[in-house]
Amino acid sequence: MNTTLIYPPRTLADLISRPSDRIARIALDTSLVLGGATLTAVMAQVAVHLGFTPVPVTGQTLAVLLTGTALGWRRGALCQLLYWALGMIMPVAWFAGGEHGWQAATGATAGYLVGFVVAAAVVGYLTEKRQDRSLSTSLPAMLAGSALIYLCGVLWLAHRLDLPVTGGTSNAVDLGLTPFLAGDLIKLLIAGVATPVAWKLAHRPVR
């Protein structure tokens, strides 16, 4: 089967040779999207529940940033939408902490799942504009993605738990944002550094 490489590649996934056959291209994209959703589910199992908040510390956000930048905005958003949808019907551990099913998919942390879709799309869009090729642009792109996850997550958490966003003795920011800032800073740094390095390695001449 003849294959062609999209040039110039807009995302890391575009470095994979593209089949000339339309059905084969669809199969490749489907595999990438399913792989991204599965990666997110695996990273979701790396979870620590804090006790005072329904929002756990997880590896999901790192997976969201990586899939968005590796796949581009369409495939990245689709893989996170698929992750959410599959979690509604999966009979096994899928979401953070081994949760699954409709209740988990639409509960207090559903805003973060929406944020995953939005963040993957935005990070993927910035990637297609070559913002993942250097640290000076990759890190802000990952920061934007992380901020969008929090924005969606905190607003839904406030609505679901009938809490103010800020202020008062208990609020959504204290439960859904502040405890996670340090960890997510590390994750966005990992994603922001990994992608420029991956591009450099991809373009390194073979000796």
mmCIF file of C-alpha atoms in Angstrom:
data_model
loop_
_atom_site.group_PDB
_atom_site.id
_atom_site.type_symbol
_atom_site.label_atom_id
_atom_site.label_comp_id
_atom_site.label_asym_id
_atom_site.label_seq_id
_atom_site.Cartn_x
_atom_site.Cartn_y
_atom_site.Cartn_z
ATOM 1 C CA MET A 1 0.000 0.000 0.000
ATOM 2 C CA ASN A 2 1.350 3.404 -0.935
ATOM 3 C CA THR A 3 1.785 5.833 1.917
ATOM 4 C CA THR A 4 2.441 9.544 2.009
ATOM 5 C CA LEU A 5 3.616 11.842 4.763
ATOM 6 C CA ILE A 6 1.703 15.085 5.281
ATOM 7 C CA TYR A 7 4.190 17.914 4.778
ATOM 8 C CA PRO A 8 4.735 19.989 6.698
ATOM 9 C CA PRO A 9 3.386 17.980 9.641
ATOM 10 C CA ARG A 10 1.121 20.045 11.887
ATOM 11 C CA THR A 11 1.152 17.640 14.823
ATOM 12 C CA LEU A 12 3.345 14.848 16.105
ATOM 13 C CA ALA A 13 0.755 12.337 14.909
ATOM 14 C CA ASP A 14 1.192 13.697 11.390
ATOM 15 C CA LEU A 15 4.719 12.329 11.418
ATOM 16 C CA ILE A 16 3.142 8.911 10.938
ATOM 17 C CA SER A 17 2.966 7.980 7.273
ATOM 18 C CA ARG A 18 -0.588 8.420 6.010
ATOM 19 C CA PRO A 19 -2.079 5.652 3.886
ATOM 20 C CA SER A 20 -3.273 6.763 0.472
ATOM 21 C CA ASP A 21 -6.430 4.687 0.872
ATOM 22 C CA ARG A 22 -9.290 6.613 2.516
ATOM 23 C CA ILE A 23 -10.519 3.671 4.592
ATOM 24 C CA ALA A 24 -7.011 3.051 5.888
ATOM 25 C CA ARG A 25 -6.668 6.731 6.827
ATOM 26 C CA ILE A 26 -9.924 6.575 8.756
ATOM 27 C CA ALA A 27 -8.708 3.418 10.518
ATOM 28 C CA LEU A 28 -5.469 5.170 11.475
ATOM 29 C CA ASP A 29 -7.269 8.207 12.857
ATOM 30 C CA THR A 30 -9.702 5.980 14.733
ATOM 31 C CA SER A 31 -6.795 4.113 16.296
ATOM 32 C CA LEU A 32 -5.157 7.381 17.369
ATOM 33 C CA VAL A 33 -8.383 8.690 18.907
ATOM 34 C CA LEU A 34 -9.077 5.421 20.717
ATOM 35 C CA GLY A 35 -5.470 5.301 21.894
ATOM 36 C CA GLY A 36 -5.755 8.822 23.304
ATOM 37 C CA ALA A 37 -8.974 7.959 25.141
ATOM 38 C CA THR A 38 -7.387 4.814 26.559
ATOM 39 C CA LEU A 39 -4.295 6.716 27.685
ATOM 40 C CA THR A 40 -6.529 9.170 29.543
ATOM 41 C CA ALA A 41 -8.378 6.292 31.215
ATOM 42 C CA VAL A 42 -5.104 4.686 32.292
ATOM 43 C CA MET A 43 -3.790 7.971 33.683
ATOM 44 C CA ALA A 44 -7.109 8.456 35.492
ATOM 45 C CA GLN A 45 -6.309 5.423 37.623
ATOM 46 C CA VAL A 46 -3.318 7.309 39.028
ATOM 47 C CA ALA A 47 -5.548 9.028 41.562
ATOM 48 C CA VAL A 48 -5.378 10.259 45.147
ATOM 49 C CA HIS A 49 -8.582 11.253 46.937
ATOM 50 C CA LEU A 50 -8.086 14.131 49.345
ATOM 51 C CA GLY A 51 -11.136 13.539 51.525
ATOM 52 C CA PHE A 52 -12.349 17.130 51.816
ATOM 53 C CA THR A 53 -13.235 17.466 48.125
ATOM 54 C CA PRO A 54 -14.947 15.235 45.546
ATOM 55 C CA VAL A 55 -12.181 16.148 43.065
ATOM 56 C CA PRO A 56 -9.205 13.750 43.211
ATOM 57 C CA VAL A 57 -5.603 14.366 42.230
ATOM 58 C CA THR A 58 -5.103 12.421 38.989
ATOM 59 C CA GLY A 59 -2.873 12.025 35.960
ATOM 60 C CA GLN A 60 -5.728 12.803 33.579
ATOM 61 C CA THR A 61 -4.795 16.404 32.914
ATOM 62 C CA LEU A 62 -1.343 15.377 31.700
ATOM 63 C CA ALA A 63 -2.980 12.930 29.292
ATOM 64 C CA VAL A 64 -5.340 15.646 28.046
ATOM 65 C CA LEU A 65 -2.489 18.044 27.296
ATOM 66 C CA LEU A 66 -0.424 15.355 25.595
ATOM 67 C CA THR A 67 -3.271 14.038 23.449
ATOM 68 C CA GLY A 68 -4.305 17.533 22.430
ATOM 69 C CA THR A 69 -0.831 18.495 21.324
ATOM 70 C CA ALA A 70 -0.011 15.145 19.725
ATOM 71 C CA LEU A 71 -3.254 14.711 17.792
ATOM 72 C CA GLY A 72 -4.376 18.244 16.928
ATOM 73 C CA TRP A 73 -7.646 19.911 17.762
ATOM 74 C CA ARG A 74 -10.104 17.615 15.969
ATOM 75 C CA ARG A 75 -8.664 14.277 16.999
ATOM 76 C CA GLY A 76 -7.660 15.587 20.414
ATOM 77 C CA ALA A 77 -11.143 16.848 21.239
ATOM 78 C CA LEU A 78 -12.706 13.700 19.803
ATOM 79 C CA CYS A 79 -10.528 11.403 21.909
ATOM 80 C CA GLN A 80 -11.548 13.255 25.086
ATOM 81 C CA LEU A 81 -15.201 13.204 24.062
ATOM 82 C CA LEU A 82 -14.841 9.475 23.449
ATOM 83 C CA TYR A 83 -13.181 9.065 26.858
ATOM 84 C CA TRP A 84 -16.193 10.740 28.480
ATOM 85 C CA ALA A 85 -18.745 8.785 26.438
ATOM 86 C CA LEU A 86 -17.097 5.403 27.006
ATOM 87 C CA GLY A 87 -16.960 6.097 30.727
ATOM 88 C CA MET A 88 -20.754 6.298 30.768
ATOM 89 C CA ILE A 89 -21.139 2.733 29.521
ATOM 90 C CA MET A 90 -17.978 0.958 30.616
ATOM 91 C CA PRO A 91 -18.622 -1.758 33.238
ATOM 92 C CA VAL A 92 -15.041 -1.477 34.531
ATOM 93 C CA ALA A 93 -12.802 1.212 36.035
ATOM 94 C CA TRP A 94 -12.505 4.100 33.603
ATOM 95 C CA PHE A 95 -12.743 7.468 35.343
ATOM 96 C CA ALA A 96 -10.554 8.589 38.238
ATOM 97 C CA GLY A 97 -10.413 6.260 41.188
ATOM 98 C CA GLY A 98 -11.968 3.353 39.296
ATOM 99 C CA GLU A 99 -15.342 5.030 38.808
ATOM 100 C CA HIS A 100 -17.532 4.474 35.778
ATOM 101 C CA GLY A 101 -21.119 4.825 34.651
ATOM 102 C CA TRP A 102 -23.613 7.595 34.091
ATOM 103 C CA GLN A 103 -23.529 8.944 37.649
ATOM 104 C CA ALA A 104 -19.763 9.368 37.591
ATOM 105 C CA ALA A 105 -19.879 10.946 34.123
ATOM 106 C CA THR A 106 -22.461 13.547 35.112
ATOM 107 C CA GLY A 107 -21.622 14.088 38.777
ATOM 108 C CA ALA A 108 -19.697 16.778 40.627
ATOM 109 C CA THR A 109 -16.579 16.350 38.487
ATOM 110 C CA ALA A 110 -18.391 16.366 35.114
ATOM 111 C CA GLY A 111 -17.237 19.931 34.498
ATOM 112 C CA TYR A 112 -13.658 18.743 34.353
ATOM 113 C CA LEU A 113 -14.636 16.145 31.740
ATOM 114 C CA VAL A 114 -16.147 18.927 29.633
ATOM 115 C CA GLY A 115 -12.969 20.891 30.248
ATOM 116 C CA PHE A 116 -10.907 17.992 28.915
ATOM 117 C CA VAL A 117 -12.687 18.228 25.566
ATOM 118 C CA VAL A 118 -12.320 22.014 25.386
ATOM 119 C CA ALA A 119 -8.694 21.986 26.533
ATOM 120 C CA ALA A 120 -7.661 19.270 24.072
ATOM 121 C CA ALA A 121 -9.273 21.252 21.257
ATOM 122 C CA VAL A 122 -7.567 24.511 22.217
ATOM 123 C CA VAL A 123 -4.156 22.960 22.840
ATOM 124 C CA GLY A 124 -4.522 21.032 19.594
ATOM 125 C CA TYR A 125 -5.413 24.206 17.709
ATOM 126 C CA LEU A 126 -2.380 26.004 19.123
ATOM 127 C CA THR A 127 -0.261 23.001 18.181
ATOM 128 C CA GLU A 128 -1.454 23.223 14.584
ATOM 129 C CA LYS A 129 -0.288 26.857 14.680
ATOM 130 C CA ARG A 130 3.177 25.539 15.633
ATOM 131 C CA GLN A 131 2.974 26.703 19.226
ATOM 132 C CA ASP A 132 4.378 23.407 20.506
ATOM 133 C CA ARG A 133 7.734 23.699 18.762
ATOM 134 C CA SER A 134 9.553 25.744 21.431
ATOM 135 C CA LEU A 135 9.364 26.205 25.189
ATOM 136 C CA SER A 136 8.437 29.883 24.885
ATOM 137 C CA THR A 137 5.174 28.997 23.148
ATOM 138 C CA SER A 138 4.554 25.427 24.302
ATOM 139 C CA LEU A 139 4.344 26.273 27.999
ATOM 140 C CA PRO A 140 1.738 29.054 27.520
ATOM 141 C CA ALA A 141 -0.308 26.679 25.357
ATOM 142 C CA MET A 142 -0.309 24.058 28.119
ATOM 143 C CA LEU A 143 -1.150 26.742 30.675
ATOM 144 C CA ALA A 144 -4.146 27.788 28.583
ATOM 145 C CA GLY A 145 -5.332 24.192 28.393
ATOM 146 C CA SER A 146 -4.993 23.704 32.146
ATOM 147 C CA ALA A 147 -6.840 26.958 32.856
ATOM 148 C CA LEU A 148 -9.759 25.884 30.676
ATOM 149 C CA ILE A 149 -10.042 22.568 32.516
ATOM 150 C CA TYR A 150 -10.231 24.417 35.806
ATOM 151 C CA LEU A 151 -12.671 27.007 34.499
ATOM 152 C CA CYS A 152 -15.170 24.376 33.374
ATOM 153 C CA GLY A 153 -14.566 22.183 36.411
ATOM 154 C CA VAL A 154 -14.893 24.868 39.070
ATOM 155 C CA LEU A 155 -18.014 26.446 37.560
ATOM 156 C CA TRP A 156 -19.809 23.090 37.355
ATOM 157 C CA LEU A 157 -18.633 22.140 40.853
ATOM 158 C CA ALA A 158 -20.113 25.363 42.212
ATOM 159 C CA HIS A 159 -23.405 24.635 40.457
ATOM 160 C CA ARG A 160 -23.565 20.976 41.418
ATOM 161 C CA LEU A 161 -22.725 21.503 45.092
ATOM 162 C CA ASP A 162 -24.634 24.805 45.334
ATOM 163 C CA LEU A 163 -21.534 26.675 46.454
ATOM 164 C CA PRO A 164 -20.188 30.138 45.654
ATOM 165 C CA VAL A 165 -17.301 30.155 43.205
ATOM 166 C CA THR A 166 -15.257 32.190 45.682
ATOM 167 C CA GLY A 167 -15.841 33.594 49.149
ATOM 168 C CA GLY A 168 -17.547 32.147 52.185
ATOM 169 C CA THR A 169 -16.336 29.354 54.426
ATOM 170 C CA SER A 170 -16.561 26.839 51.582
ATOM 171 C CA ASN A 171 -16.336 27.583 47.881
ATOM 172 C CA ALA A 172 -15.648 25.868 44.585
ATOM 173 C CA VAL A 173 -12.211 27.403 44.106
ATOM 174 C CA ASP A 174 -11.000 26.006 47.434
ATOM 175 C CA LEU A 175 -12.402 22.575 46.613
ATOM 176 C CA GLY A 176 -11.659 22.329 42.908
ATOM 177 C CA LEU A 177 -8.674 24.540 42.123
ATOM 178 C CA THR A 178 -6.348 25.579 44.933
ATOM 179 C CA PRO A 179 -5.332 22.069 46.147
ATOM 180 C CA PHE A 180 -4.295 21.043 42.636
ATOM 181 C CA LEU A 181 -2.253 23.996 41.426
ATOM 182 C CA ALA A 182 1.175 22.658 42.382
ATOM 183 C CA GLY A 183 0.576 19.232 40.858
ATOM 184 C CA ASP A 184 -0.881 20.576 37.651
ATOM 185 C CA LEU A 185 1.991 23.041 37.333
ATOM 186 C CA ILE A 186 4.323 20.036 37.261
ATOM 187 C CA LYS A 187 2.130 18.289 34.691
ATOM 188 C CA LEU A 188 1.946 21.261 32.357
ATOM 189 C CA LEU A 189 5.719 21.657 32.644
ATOM 190 C CA ILE A 190 6.162 18.003 31.671
ATOM 191 C CA ALA A 191 3.867 18.387 28.659
ATOM 192 C CA GLY A 192 5.294 21.770 27.736
ATOM 193 C CA VAL A 193 8.861 20.465 27.731
ATOM 194 C CA ALA A 194 8.138 17.056 26.214
ATOM 195 C CA THR A 195 6.605 18.303 22.985
ATOM 196 C CA PRO A 196 9.425 20.603 21.815
ATOM 197 C CA VAL A 197 11.891 17.855 22.698
ATOM 198 C CA ALA A 198 9.842 15.352 20.680
ATOM 199 C CA TRP A 199 9.931 17.643 17.637
ATOM 200 C CA LYS A 200 13.682 18.073 17.938
ATOM 201 C CA LEU A 201 14.186 14.315 18.147
ATOM 202 C CA ALA A 202 11.867 13.754 15.194
ATOM 203 C CA HIS A 203 13.879 16.125 13.021
ATOM 204 C CA ARG A 204 17.303 14.916 14.162
ATOM 205 C CA PRO A 205 19.247 13.418 11.253
ATOM 206 C CA VAL A 206 19.747 9.662 11.422
ATOM 207 C CA ARG A 207 23.434 8.755 11.499
#
